[in-house]
Coordinates of N, CA and C and ligand atoms in Angstrom, one line a residue:
M794 N -93.7 -96.3 -73.1 CA -92.7 -95.2 -73.3 C -91.9 -95.5 -74.6
T795 N -91.7 -94.5 -75.4 CA -91.0 -94.7 -76.7 C -89.6 -95.2 -76.6
K796 N -89.2 -96.1 -77.5 CA -87.9 -96.6 -77.4 C -87.0 -95.9 -78.4
K797 N -87.7 -95.0 -79.2 CA -87.0 -94.3 -80.3 C -86.1 -93.2 -79.8
H798 N -86.5 -92.5 -78.8 CA -85.7 -91.4 -78.3 C -85.7 -91.4 -76.8
S799 N -84.7 -90.8 -76.2 CA -84.7 -90.7 -74.7 C -85.0 -89.4 -74.2
V800 N -85.2 -88.3 -75.0 CA -85.6 -87.0 -74.5 C -87.1 -87.0 -74.7
L801 N -87.8 -86.8 -73.5 CA -89.3 -86.9 -73.5 C -89.9 -85.7 -72.8
L802 N -91.2 -85.6 -73.0 CA -92.0 -84.5 -72.4 C -92.8 -84.9 -71.2
K803 N -92.8 -84.1 -70.1 CA -93.7 -84.3 -69.1 C -94.9 -83.3 -69.4
E804 N -95.9 -83.8 -70.0 CA -96.9 -83.0 -70.6 C -97.5 -82.0 -69.5
E805 N -97.7 -82.5 -68.3 CA -98.4 -81.7 -67.3 C -97.6 -80.5 -66.9
K806 N -96.3 -80.5 -67.1 CA -95.4 -79.4 -66.7 C -95.2 -78.4 -67.9
C807 N -95.5 -78.7 -69.1 CA -95.3 -77.9 -70.2 C -96.3 -76.7 -70.2
E808 N -95.7 -75.5 -70.4 CA -96.5 -74.2 -70.4 C -96.7 -73.7 -71.8
G809 N -96.1 -74.4 -72.8 CA -96.2 -73.9 -74.2 C -95.5 -72.7 -74.5
C810 N -94.4 -72.4 -73.7 CA -93.7 -71.1 -73.9 C -92.9 -70.9 -75.2
T811 N -92.6 -72.1 -75.8 CA -91.9 -72.2 -77.1 C -90.4 -71.9 -77.0
N812 N -89.8 -71.8 -75.8 CA -88.4 -71.7 -75.7 C -87.6 -72.9 -76.3
C813 N -88.2 -74.1 -76.1 CA -87.5 -75.2 -76.7 C -87.6 -75.3 -78.2
V814 N -88.7 -74.7 -78.7 CA -88.9 -74.7 -80.2 C -87.7 -73.8 -80.8
K815 N -87.5 -72.7 -80.1 CA -86.4 -71.8 -80.6 C -85.0 -72.4 -80.5
G816 N -84.9 -73.2 -79.4 CA -83.5 -73.7 -79.2 C -83.2 -75.0 -79.9
C817 N -84.2 -75.7 -80.5 CA -83.9 -77.0 -81.1 C -83.2 -76.8 -82.4
P818 N -82.0 -77.5 -82.5 CA -81.2 -77.3 -83.8 C -81.8 -78.0 -85.0
T819 N -82.7 -78.9 -84.8 CA -83.2 -79.6 -86.0 C -84.7 -79.2 -86.3
K820 N -85.2 -78.2 -85.5 CA -86.6 -77.8 -85.7 C -87.6 -79.0 -85.5
A821 N -87.3 -79.8 -84.5 CA -88.0 -81.0 -84.2 C -89.3 -80.8 -83.3
I822 N -89.4 -79.6 -82.8 CA -90.5 -79.4 -81.8 C -91.6 -78.5 -82.3
R823 N -92.8 -79.0 -82.1 CA -94.0 -78.2 -82.5 C -94.9 -78.0 -81.2
V824 N -95.4 -76.8 -81.0 CA -96.3 -76.6 -79.9 C -97.7 -76.7 -80.4
H825 N -98.4 -77.7 -79.9 CA -99.8 -78.0 -80.3 C -100.7 -78.1 -79.1
Q826 N -101.8 -77.3 -79.1 CA -102.7 -77.2 -78.0 C -102.0 -76.9 -76.7
G827 N -101.0 -76.0 -76.8 CA -100.3 -75.6 -75.6 C -99.2 -76.5 -75.1
K828 N -98.9 -77.6 -75.8 CA -97.9 -78.5 -75.4 C -96.8 -78.7 -76.4
A829 N -95.6 -78.9 -76.0 CA -94.5 -79.0 -77.0 C -94.2 -80.5 -77.4
W830 N -94.5 -80.9 -78.6 CA -94.4 -82.2 -79.0 C -93.1 -82.4 -79.8
I831 N -92.4 -83.5 -79.7 CA -91.2 -83.7 -80.4 C -91.5 -84.6 -81.6
K832 N -91.1 -84.1 -82.8 CA -91.2 -85.0 -84.0 C -90.1 -86.0 -84.0
E833 N -90.4 -87.3 -83.8 CA -89.4 -88.3 -83.6 C -88.4 -88.4 -84.7
D834 N -88.9 -88.2 -85.9 CA -88.0 -88.4 -87.1 C -87.0 -87.3 -87.2
L835 N -87.2 -86.2 -86.5 CA -86.2 -85.1 -86.6 C -85.3 -85.0 -85.4
C836 N -85.7 -85.5 -84.3 CA -84.9 -85.3 -83.0 C -83.6 -86.1 -83.1
V837 N -82.5 -85.5 -82.6 CA -81.2 -86.1 -82.6 C -80.8 -86.3 -81.1
D838 N -81.7 -86.1 -80.2 CA -81.4 -86.3 -78.7 C -80.2 -85.5 -78.2
C839 N -80.1 -84.3 -78.7 CA -79.0 -83.4 -78.2 C -79.3 -82.8 -76.8
A840 N -80.5 -82.9 -76.3 CA -80.9 -82.4 -75.0 C -80.9 -80.9 -74.8
E841 N -80.7 -80.2 -75.9 CA -80.8 -78.7 -75.8 C -82.2 -78.3 -75.2
C842 N -83.2 -79.0 -75.5 CA -84.6 -78.6 -75.0 C -84.7 -78.8 -73.5
I843 N -83.9 -79.8 -73.0 CA -84.0 -80.0 -71.6 C -83.3 -78.8 -70.9
R844 N -82.2 -78.4 -71.5 CA -81.4 -77.3 -70.9 C -82.2 -76.0 -70.9
V845 N -82.9 -75.7 -72.0 CA -83.5 -74.4 -72.0 C -84.9 -74.3 -71.4
C846 N -85.5 -75.4 -71.0 CA -86.9 -75.4 -70.5 C -86.8 -75.0 -69.0
E847 N -87.4 -73.8 -68.7 CA -87.4 -73.3 -67.3 C -88.4 -74.0 -66.5
Y848 N -89.3 -74.7 -67.1 CA -90.4 -75.4 -66.3 C -90.0 -76.9 -66.1
H849 N -88.9 -77.3 -66.5 CA -88.4 -78.7 -66.3 C -89.4 -79.7 -66.9
A850 N -90.0 -79.3 -68.0 CA -91.0 -80.2 -68.7 C -90.3 -81.3 -69.6
K851 N -89.1 -81.1 -69.9 CA -88.4 -82.1 -70.7 C -87.5 -82.9 -69.8
Y852 N -87.4 -84.2 -70.1 CA -86.5 -85.0 -69.2 C -85.9 -86.1 -70.1
S853 N -84.9 -86.8 -69.5 CA -84.2 -87.8 -70.2 C -84.6 -89.2 -69.6
N854 N -84.9 -90.1 -70.4 CA -85.3 -91.5 -70.0 C -84.0 -92.2 -69.4
S855 N -84.3 -93.1 -68.5 CA -83.1 -93.9 -68.0 C -83.7 -95.2 -67.4
D856 N -82.8 -96.2 -67.5 CA -83.2 -97.5 -66.9 C -83.2 -97.3 -65.4
L857 N -83.9 -98.2 -64.6 CA -83.9 -98.1 -63.2 C -82.9 -99.0 -62.6
L858 N -82.2 -98.6 -61.5 CA -81.2 -99.4 -60.9 C -81.7 -100.7 -60.4
E859 N -82.9 -100.8 -59.8 CA -83.4 -102.0 -59.3 C -83.6 -103.0 -60.4
E860 N -84.1 -102.5 -61.6 CA -84.2 -103.4 -62.7 C -82.9 -104.0 -63.2
I861 N -81.9 -103.1 -63.3 CA -80.6 -103.4 -63.7 C -80.0 -104.5 -62.8
L862 N -80.1 -104.3 -61.5 CA -79.5 -105.2 -60.6 C -80.2 -106.5 -60.5
S863 N -81.4 -106.6 -61.0 CA -82.2 -107.9 -61.0 C -81.7 -108.8 -62.1
H864 N -80.8 -108.4 -63.0 CA -80.2 -109.3 -64.0 C -79.2 -110.2 -63.3
D865 N -79.0 -111.4 -63.8 CA -78.1 -112.4 -63.2 C -76.7 -111.9 -63.1
Y866 N -76.2 -111.2 -64.1 CA -74.8 -110.8 -64.1 C -74.7 -109.4 -64.7
P867 N -75.1 -108.4 -63.9 CA -75.1 -107.0 -64.4 C -73.6 -106.4 -64.4
V868 N -73.3 -105.9 -65.5 CA -71.9 -105.3 -65.7 C -72.1 -103.8 -66.0
L869 N -71.3 -103.0 -65.4 CA -71.4 -101.5 -65.6 C -70.2 -101.0 -66.4
L870 N -70.4 -100.2 -67.4 CA -69.3 -99.5 -68.1 C -69.4 -98.0 -67.7
I871 N -68.2 -97.5 -67.2 CA -68.2 -96.1 -66.7 C -67.5 -95.2 -67.6
P872 N -68.0 -94.0 -67.8 CA -67.3 -93.0 -68.6 C -66.3 -92.2 -67.7
P873 N -65.2 -91.7 -68.2 CA -64.2 -91.0 -67.3 C -64.9 -89.9 -66.6
S874 N -65.9 -89.2 -67.2 CA -66.5 -88.0 -66.6 C -67.1 -88.3 -65.2
F875 N -67.5 -89.6 -65.0 CA -68.2 -89.9 -63.7 C -67.3 -89.6 -62.5
Y876 N -66.0 -90.0 -62.6 CA -65.1 -89.8 -61.5 C -65.1 -88.3 -61.1
S877 N -65.2 -87.4 -62.0 CA -65.0 -86.0 -61.7 C -66.3 -85.4 -61.0
Q878 N -67.3 -86.2 -60.8 CA -68.5 -85.7 -60.1 C -68.3 -85.6 -58.6
F879 N -67.2 -86.3 -58.2 CA -66.9 -86.4 -56.7 C -65.7 -85.4 -56.4
S880 N -65.7 -85.1 -55.1 CA -64.6 -84.2 -54.6 C -63.3 -84.9 -54.7
A881 N -62.2 -84.1 -54.8 CA -60.8 -84.7 -55.1 C -60.4 -85.7 -54.0
D882 N -60.9 -85.6 -52.8 CA -60.5 -86.5 -51.7 C -61.1 -87.9 -51.8
I883 N -62.0 -88.1 -52.7 CA -62.6 -89.4 -53.0 C -61.9 -90.0 -54.2
S884 N -61.1 -91.1 -53.9 CA -60.3 -91.6 -55.0 C -61.2 -92.4 -56.0
S885 N -60.7 -92.5 -57.2 CA -61.5 -93.2 -58.3 C -61.6 -94.7 -57.9
D886 N -60.6 -95.2 -57.3 CA -60.7 -96.7 -56.9 C -61.8 -96.9 -55.9
K887 N -62.0 -95.9 -55.0 CA -63.0 -96.0 -54.0 C -64.4 -96.0 -54.6
I888 N -64.5 -95.1 -55.6 CA -65.8 -95.0 -56.4 C -66.2 -96.3 -57.0
K889 N -65.1 -96.9 -57.6 CA -65.3 -98.2 -58.3 C -65.7 -99.3 -57.3
A890 N -65.1 -99.3 -56.2 CA -65.4 -100.3 -55.2 C -66.8 -100.1 -54.7
A891 N -67.3 -98.9 -54.6 CA -68.7 -98.6 -54.1 C -69.7 -99.2 -55.2
L892 N -69.3 -99.2 -56.4 CA -70.2 -99.7 -57.5 C -70.3 -101.2 -57.3
Y893 N -69.2 -101.9 -56.9 CA -69.3 -103.3 -56.7 C -70.1 -103.6 -55.5
K894 N -70.0 -102.8 -54.4 CA -70.8 -102.9 -53.2 C -72.3 -102.8 -53.5
L895 N -72.6 -102.0 -54.5 CA -74.0 -101.8 -54.9 C -74.6 -103.0 -55.5
G896 N -73.8 -103.9 -56.1 CA -74.3 -105.1 -56.7 C -73.8 -105.4 -58.1
F897 N -73.0 -104.6 -58.7 CA -72.5 -104.9 -60.0 C -71.4 -106.0 -59.9
K898 N -71.5 -107.0 -60.9 CA -70.5 -108.1 -60.8 C -69.2 -107.7 -61.4
K899 N -69.2 -106.8 -62.4 CA -68.0 -106.3 -63.0 C -68.2 -104.8 -63.4
V900 N -67.1 -104.1 -63.3 CA -67.1 -102.6 -63.6 C -65.9 -102.3 -64.5
Y901 N -66.2 -101.8 -65.7 CA -65.1 -101.5 -66.7 C -65.1 -100.0 -67.0
D902 N -63.9 -99.5 -67.3 CA -63.7 -98.1 -67.7 C -63.8 -98.0 -69.3
V903 N -64.7 -97.1 -69.7 CA -64.8 -96.9 -71.2 C -63.6 -96.2 -71.7
A904 N -62.9 -95.5 -70.8 CA -61.6 -94.8 -71.2 C -60.6 -95.7 -71.9
E905 N -60.6 -97.0 -71.5 CA -59.7 -97.9 -72.1 C -60.0 -98.0 -73.6
A906 N -61.3 -98.1 -74.0 CA -61.6 -98.2 -75.4 C -61.4 -96.9 -76.1
A907 N -61.7 -95.8 -75.4 CA -61.5 -94.5 -76.0 C -60.0 -94.2 -76.3
A908 N -59.1 -94.7 -75.4 CA -57.7 -94.5 -75.7 C -57.3 -95.4 -76.9
A909 N -57.8 -96.6 -77.0 CA -57.5 -97.5 -78.1 C -58.0 -96.9 -79.4
L910 N -59.2 -96.4 -79.3 CA -59.9 -95.8 -80.5 C -59.1 -94.6 -81.0
S911 N -58.5 -93.8 -80.1 CA -57.7 -92.6 -80.4 C -56.5 -93.1 -81.2
R912 N -55.9 -94.1 -80.8 CA -54.7 -94.7 -81.5 C -55.1 -95.2 -82.9
R913 N -56.2 -95.9 -82.9 CA -56.7 -96.4 -84.2 C -57.0 -95.3 -85.2
S914 N -57.6 -94.3 -84.6 CA -58.0 -93.1 -85.5 C -56.8 -92.4 -86.0
L915 N -55.8 -92.3 -85.2 CA -54.5 -91.7 -85.6 C -53.9 -92.5 -86.8
E916 N -53.9 -93.8 -86.6 CA -53.3 -94.6 -87.7 C -54.1 -94.4 -89.0
F917 N -55.5 -94.4 -88.9 CA -56.3 -94.3 -90.0 C -56.1 -92.9 -90.7
L918 N -55.9 -91.9 -89.9 CA -55.7 -90.5 -90.5 C -54.3 -90.4 -91.1
N919 N -53.4 -91.1 -90.6 CA -52.0 -91.1 -91.2 C -52.0 -91.8 -92.6
Q920 N -53.0 -92.7 -92.7 CA -53.0 -93.5 -94.0 C -54.0 -92.9 -95.0
N921 N -54.9 -92.0 -94.5 CA -55.9 -91.4 -95.4 C -55.8 -89.9 -95.2
S922 N -55.6 -89.2 -96.3 CA -55.2 -87.8 -96.2 C -56.5 -86.8 -96.2
A923 N -57.7 -87.4 -96.5 CA -58.9 -86.5 -96.5 C -59.2 -86.0 -95.1
N924 N -60.2 -85.1 -95.1 CA -60.7 -84.6 -93.8 C -61.8 -85.5 -93.3
Y925 N -61.8 -85.7 -92.0 CA -62.8 -86.7 -91.4 C -63.4 -86.0 -90.1
I926 N -64.7 -86.5 -89.8 CA -65.4 -86.1 -88.6 C -65.5 -87.3 -87.7
S927 N -65.2 -87.1 -86.4 CA -65.3 -88.2 -85.4 C -66.7 -88.7 -85.4
S928 N -66.8 -90.0 -85.3 CA -68.1 -90.6 -85.2 C -68.5 -91.1 -83.8
S929 N -67.7 -90.6 -82.8 CA -67.9 -91.1 -81.4 C -69.2 -90.5 -80.8
C930 N -69.6 -89.3 -81.2 CA -70.8 -88.7 -80.5 C -72.0 -89.0 -81.4
P931 N -73.0 -89.7 -80.8 CA -74.2 -90.1 -81.5 C -75.0 -88.9 -82.0
V932 N -75.0 -87.8 -81.3 CA -75.7 -86.6 -81.7 C -75.2 -86.1 -83.0
I933 N -73.8 -86.0 -83.1 CA -73.2 -85.5 -84.3 C -73.5 -86.4 -85.5
V934 N -73.5 -87.7 -85.2 CA -73.7 -88.7 -86.3 C -75.2 -88.5 -86.8
R935 N -76.1 -88.4 -85.8 CA -77.6 -88.3 -86.2 C -77.8 -87.0 -86.9
L936 N -77.2 -85.9 -86.4 CA -77.3 -84.6 -87.0 C -76.9 -84.6 -88.5
I937 N -75.8 -85.2 -88.7 CA -75.2 -85.3 -90.1 C -76.2 -86.1 -91.0
K938 N -76.7 -87.3 -90.4 CA -77.5 -88.1 -91.2 C -78.8 -87.4 -91.6
S939 N -79.4 -86.6 -90.6 CA -80.7 -86.0 -90.9 C -80.6 -84.7 -91.5
Q940 N -79.6 -83.9 -91.2 CA -79.5 -82.5 -91.7 C -78.4 -82.2 -92.8
Y941 N -77.4 -83.0 -92.7 CA -76.2 -82.7 -93.6 C -75.8 -84.0 -94.3
P942 N -76.6 -84.7 -95.0 CA -76.3 -86.0 -95.6 C -75.0 -86.0 -96.5
D943 N -74.7 -84.8 -97.0 CA -73.5 -84.7 -97.9 C -72.2 -85.0 -97.1
L944 N -72.3 -84.9 -95.8 CA -71.1 -85.1 -94.9 C -71.0 -86.5 -94.4
I945 N -71.9 -87.4 -94.8 CA -71.9 -88.7 -94.2 C -70.6 -89.4 -94.6
E946 N -70.1 -89.2 -95.8 CA -68.9 -90.0 -96.2 C -67.6 -89.4 -95.4
M947 N -67.8 -88.3 -94.7 CA -66.6 -87.8 -94.0 C -66.5 -88.4 -92.5
L948 N -67.6 -89.1 -92.1 CA -67.6 -89.7 -90.8 C -66.5 -90.8 -90.7
L949 N -65.7 -90.8 -89.6 CA -64.7 -91.8 -89.4 C -65.4 -93.2 -89.3
P950 N -64.9 -94.2 -90.1 CA -65.6 -95.5 -90.1 C -65.2 -96.3 -88.8
M951 N -65.6 -95.8 -87.7 CA -65.2 -96.5 -86.4 C -66.4 -96.5 -85.5
K952 N -66.4 -97.5 -84.6 CA -67.4 -97.6 -83.6 C -67.2 -96.6 -82.5
S953 N -68.2 -96.3 -81.7 CA -68.0 -95.4 -80.5 C -67.2 -96.2 -79.5
P954 N -66.5 -95.5 -78.6 CA -65.8 -96.2 -77.5 C -66.6 -97.1 -76.7
V955 N -67.9 -96.7 -76.4 CA -68.7 -97.6 -75.5 C -69.1 -98.9 -76.2
E956 N -69.4 -98.8 -77.5 CA -69.8 -100.0 -78.2 C -68.5 -100.9 -78.4
L957 N -67.4 -100.3 -78.5 CA -66.2 -101.1 -78.7 C -65.9 -101.9 -77.5
I958 N -66.0 -101.3 -76.3 CA -65.7 -102.0 -75.1 C -66.8 -103.0 -74.7
A959 N -68.1 -102.6 -75.1 CA -69.2 -103.5 -74.8 C -69.0 -104.8 -75.5
E960 N -68.6 -104.7 -76.8 CA -68.5 -105.9 -77.6 C -67.3 -106.8 -77.0
K961 N -66.2 -106.1 -76.7 CA -65.1 -106.9 -76.1 C -65.5 -107.6 -74.8
V962 N -66.1 -106.8 -73.9 CA -66.4 -107.4 -72.6 C -67.4 -108.5 -72.7
K963 N -68.5 -108.3 -73.6 CA -69.5 -109.3 -73.7 C -68.9 -110.6 -74.3
N964 N -68.1 -110.5 -75.3 CA -67.5 -111.7 -75.9 C -66.5 -112.4 -75.0
E965 N -65.7 -111.6 -74.3 CA -64.7 -112.2 -73.4 C -65.4 -113.0 -72.2
L966 N -66.4 -112.4 -71.6 CA -67.1 -113.1 -70.5 C -67.8 -114.3 -71.0
K967 N -68.3 -114.3 -72.3 CA -69.0 -115.4 -72.8 C -68.0 -116.5 -73.2
N968 N -66.9 -116.2 -73.9 CA -66.0 -117.2 -74.4 C -65.1 -117.7 -73.4
E969 N -64.6 -116.9 -72.5 CA -63.6 -117.3 -71.5 C -64.3 -117.8 -70.2
N970 N -65.4 -117.3 -69.8 CA -66.0 -117.7 -68.5 C -67.4 -118.3 -68.7
N971 N -67.9 -118.4 -69.9 CA -69.3 -118.9 -70.2 C -70.3 -118.1 -69.4
I972 N -70.1 -116.8 -69.3 CA -71.1 -115.9 -68.6 C -71.9 -115.1 -69.6
A973 N -73.2 -115.2 -69.4 CA -74.1 -114.4 -70.3 C -74.3 -113.1 -69.5
A974 N -73.4 -112.1 -69.7 CA -73.5 -110.9 -68.9 C -74.5 -109.9 -69.5
S975 N -75.1 -109.1 -68.7 CA -76.0 -108.0 -69.2 C -75.2 -106.7 -68.9
L976 N -75.0 -105.9 -70.0 CA -74.1 -104.8 -70.0 C -74.9 -103.5 -69.9
F977 N -74.5 -102.6 -69.0 CA -75.2 -101.3 -68.9 C -74.2 -100.2 -68.9
F978 N -74.5 -99.1 -69.6 CA -73.7 -97.9 -69.7 C -74.2 -96.9 -68.7
L979 N -73.2 -96.4 -67.9 CA -73.5 -95.2 -67.0 C -73.4 -94.0 -67.9
T980 N -74.5 -93.5 -68.3 CA -74.4 -92.4 -69.4 C -74.5 -91.0 -68.9
P981 N -73.6 -90.1 -69.3 CA -73.7 -88.7 -69.0 C -74.6 -88.0 -70.0
C982 N -75.2 -88.7 -71.0 CA -75.9 -87.9 -72.0 C -77.1 -88.8 -72.6
P983 N -78.2 -88.1 -72.8 CA -79.4 -88.8 -73.3 C -79.2 -89.5 -74.7
A984 N -78.3 -88.9 -75.5 CA -78.2 -89.5 -76.9 C -77.6 -90.9 -76.8
K985 N -76.7 -91.2 -75.8 CA -76.1 -92.5 -75.7 C -77.2 -93.5 -75.1
M986 N -78.1 -93.0 -74.4 CA -79.2 -93.8 -73.9 C -80.0 -94.3 -75.2
T987 N -80.2 -93.5 -76.1 CA -81.0 -93.8 -77.3 C -80.2 -94.9 -78.1
T988 N -78.9 -94.9 -78.2 CA -78.2 -95.8 -79.0 C -78.3 -97.3 -78.5
V989 N -78.8 -97.4 -77.3 CA -79.0 -98.8 -76.8 C -80.1 -99.5 -77.7
N990 N -81.2 -98.7 -77.9 CA -82.3 -99.2 -78.7 C -82.2 -99.0 -80.2
R991 N -81.4 -97.9 -80.5 CA -81.2 -97.6 -82.0 C -79.7 -97.5 -82.2
A992 N -79.1 -98.6 -82.4 CA -77.6 -98.6 -82.6 C -77.3 -97.9 -83.9
I993 N -76.1 -97.3 -83.9 CA -75.7 -96.5 -85.1 C -74.6 -97.4 -85.8
G994 N -74.8 -97.6 -87.1 CA -73.7 -98.3 -87.9 C -73.6 -99.8 -87.6
Q995 N -74.5 -100.4 -86.8 CA -74.5 -101.8 -86.6 C -76.0 -102.2 -86.3
E996 N -76.2 -103.5 -86.5 CA -77.6 -103.9 -86.4 C -78.2 -103.8 -85.0
K997 N -77.4 -104.2 -84.0 CA -77.9 -104.2 -82.7 C -76.7 -103.7 -81.7
S998 N -77.1 -103.0 -80.7 CA -76.1 -102.6 -79.7 C -75.7 -103.8 -78.8
F999 N -74.4 -103.7 -78.4 CA -73.9 -104.8 -77.4 C -74.4 -104.4 -76.0
L1000 N -75.0 -103.3 -75.8 CA -75.5 -102.9 -74.5 C -76.9 -103.4 -74.3
D1001 N -77.2 -103.7 -73.0 CA -78.5 -104.1 -72.7 C -79.4 -103.0 -72.1
G1002 N -78.7 -101.9 -71.7 CA -79.4 -100.8 -71.2 C -78.4 -99.7 -70.8
A1003 N -79.0 -98.6 -70.2 CA -78.2 -97.5 -69.8 C -78.9 -96.8 -68.6
I1004 N -78.0 -96.3 -67.7 CA -78.6 -95.6 -66.5 C -77.9 -94.2 -66.5
A1005 N -78.7 -93.2 -66.1 CA -78.2 -91.8 -66.1 C -77.3 -91.6 -64.9
V1006 N -76.3 -90.8 -65.0 CA -75.3 -90.6 -64.0 C -76.0 -90.1 -62.7
D1007 N -76.9 -89.2 -62.7 CA -77.5 -88.7 -61.5 C -78.3 -89.8 -60.7
K1008 N -78.8 -90.8 -61.4 CA -79.5 -91.9 -60.7 C -78.6 -92.8 -59.9
L1009 N -77.4 -93.0 -60.4 CA -76.4 -93.8 -59.7 C -75.6 -93.0 -58.6
Y1010 N -75.4 -91.8 -58.9 CA -74.6 -90.9 -58.0 C -75.3 -90.9 -56.6
Q1011 N -76.6 -90.8 -56.6 CA -77.3 -90.7 -55.3 C -77.2 -92.0 -54.6
E1012 N -77.1 -93.1 -55.3 CA -77.1 -94.4 -54.6 C -75.7 -94.8 -54.1
I1013 N -74.6 -94.4 -54.8 CA -73.3 -94.8 -54.3 C -72.7 -93.8 -53.3
Y1014 N -73.2 -92.6 -53.3 CA -72.6 -91.6 -52.4 C -72.6 -92.0 -50.9
P1015 N -73.7 -92.5 -50.4 CA -73.8 -92.9 -49.0 C -72.8 -94.1 -48.7
L1016 N -72.5 -94.9 -49.8 CA -71.7 -96.1 -49.6 C -70.2 -95.8 -49.4
L1017 N -69.8 -94.6 -49.9 CA -68.4 -94.3 -50.0 C -67.7 -94.4 -48.6
G1018 N -68.4 -93.9 -47.6 CA -67.8 -93.9 -46.3 C -67.5 -95.3 -45.7
E1019 N -68.2 -96.3 -46.3 CA -68.0 -97.7 -45.8 C -66.8 -98.4 -46.5
I1020 N -66.3 -97.8 -47.6 CA -65.3 -98.5 -48.4 C -63.9 -98.4 -47.7
T1021 N -63.3 -99.6 -47.5 CA -61.9 -99.6 -46.9 C -60.9 -100.0 -48.0
E1022 N -59.6 -100.0 -47.7 CA -58.6 -100.4 -48.6 C -58.8 -101.9 -49.0
D1023 N -59.3 -102.7 -48.1 CA -59.6 -104.1 -48.4 C -60.6 -104.3 -49.5
D1024 N -61.5 -103.3 -49.6 CA -62.6 -103.5 -50.6 C -62.1 -103.2 -52.0
I1025 N -60.9 -102.6 -52.1 CA -60.4 -102.2 -53.4 C -59.5 -103.3 -54.0
K1026 N -60.0 -104.0 -55.1 CA -59.3 -105.1 -55.7 C -58.2 -104.5 -56.6
E1027 N -57.0 -105.2 -56.6 CA -55.9 -104.7 -57.4 C -56.3 -104.7 -58.9
S1028 N -57.0 -105.8 -59.3 CA -57.4 -105.9 -60.7 C -58.4 -104.9 -61.2
D1029 N -59.0 -104.2 -60.2 CA -60.0 -103.2 -60.6 C -59.5 -101.8 -60.4
K1030 N -58.2 -101.6 -60.2 CA -57.7 -100.3 -60.0 C -57.9 -99.5 -61.3
I1031 N -58.0 -98.2 -61.2 CA -58.2 -97.4 -62.4 C -57.1 -97.4 -63.4
P1032 N -57.4 -97.7 -64.7 CA -56.3 -97.8 -65.7 C -55.7 -96.5 -66.0
L1033 N -54.4 -96.5 -66.5 CA -53.8 -95.2 -66.9 C -54.5 -94.5 -68.0
S1034 N -55.3 -95.3 -68.8 CA -56.0 -94.7 -69.9 C -57.1 -93.7 -69.5
I1035 N -57.4 -93.7 -68.2 CA -58.4 -92.7 -67.7 C -57.9 -91.3 -68.0
A1036 N -56.6 -91.1 -68.2 CA -56.1 -89.8 -68.5 C -56.6 -89.3 -69.9
W1037 N -57.2 -90.2 -70.7 CA -57.8 -89.8 -71.9 C -58.9 -88.8 -71.7
G1038 N -59.6 -88.8 -70.6 CA -60.6 -87.9 -70.3 C -60.2 -86.5 -69.9
N1039 N -58.8 -86.4 -69.7 CA -58.3 -85.1 -69.3 C -58.1 -84.2 -70.5
H1040 N -58.0 -82.9 -70.3 CA -57.7 -82.0 -71.4 C -56.3 -82.4 -72.0
G1041 N -56.3 -82.7 -73.3 CA -55.1 -83.0 -74.0 C -54.7 -84.5 -73.9
G1042 N -55.6 -85.3 -73.2 CA -55.2 -86.7 -72.9 C -55.6 -87.6 -74.0
Ligands
LIG2242 S1 -89.6 -74.8 -73.1 FE1 -90.6 -76.3 -71.7 S2 -92.5 -75.3 -71.1 FE2 -91.7 -74.2 -72.9 S3 -92.8 -75.2 -74.6 FE3 -90.8 -76.2 -74.3 S4 -91.3 -78.0 -73.0 FE4 -93.0 -76.6 -72.8
LIG2243 S1 -83.3 -83.3 -78.0 FE1 -82.4 -81.8 -79.3 S2 -83.1 -82.4 -81.4 FE2 -84.5 -83.4 -79.9 S3 -86.2 -82.1 -79.6 FE3 -84.7 -81.6 -78.0 S4 -83.5 -79.9 -78.8 FE4 -84.6 -80.9 -80.6

């Protein structure tokens, strides 16, 4: 399986209808002998071709939970959007406790890094009067690099929130507890899956892998009913910075 991109084709399902060709913003798809092939050098992993394919022939790559949990010290980084996949009567603390029950040694909220990054970006913008484009979304960064290189200098010179927290967590666990943790991102988007193998703006990602939200959702949903107040550790309560994921937060 290619490590270069996470949006892939299930060849046997493709009908060659060309819907994805029309929808691709970078003209990365060619239909050859009735099948839609992605030109790797042009794809930015935006997932638009997954959305428009009526035959479900395009899919997003993901690490498998069993493989992740086979690591000695698997750590999960959660995006704020994950909590909103559940009904309002299931608390965020309960969801986090279920992730521990599943086998993760530590669970961290990416929202903490996102809030810190927002503050840092604001400081930077106050000191620099030019116009800038956020560099948090890997699709936007790749799109600019491949299609609009003149805009590269406008990208904010900052890491993405997930890389920021991955670096902090990995170093803290190593330096303070002598733990060689394996870090995995619970990703809501294929482009972030790709950044694990093709880091942007740094030689290597601090992440060891990524798992798609739907893969984990199915696993923890049945566990939620078993979670009691005793399972919820004070130190793992949801931080206030989770509000960063709300409108205007
Ligand atoms: S939209 Fe789906 S079925 Fe149609 S060409 Fe693209 S991958 Fe194949
Ligand atoms: S993921 Fe986006 S850029 Fe890549 S082939 Fe699909 S539509 Fe095109």
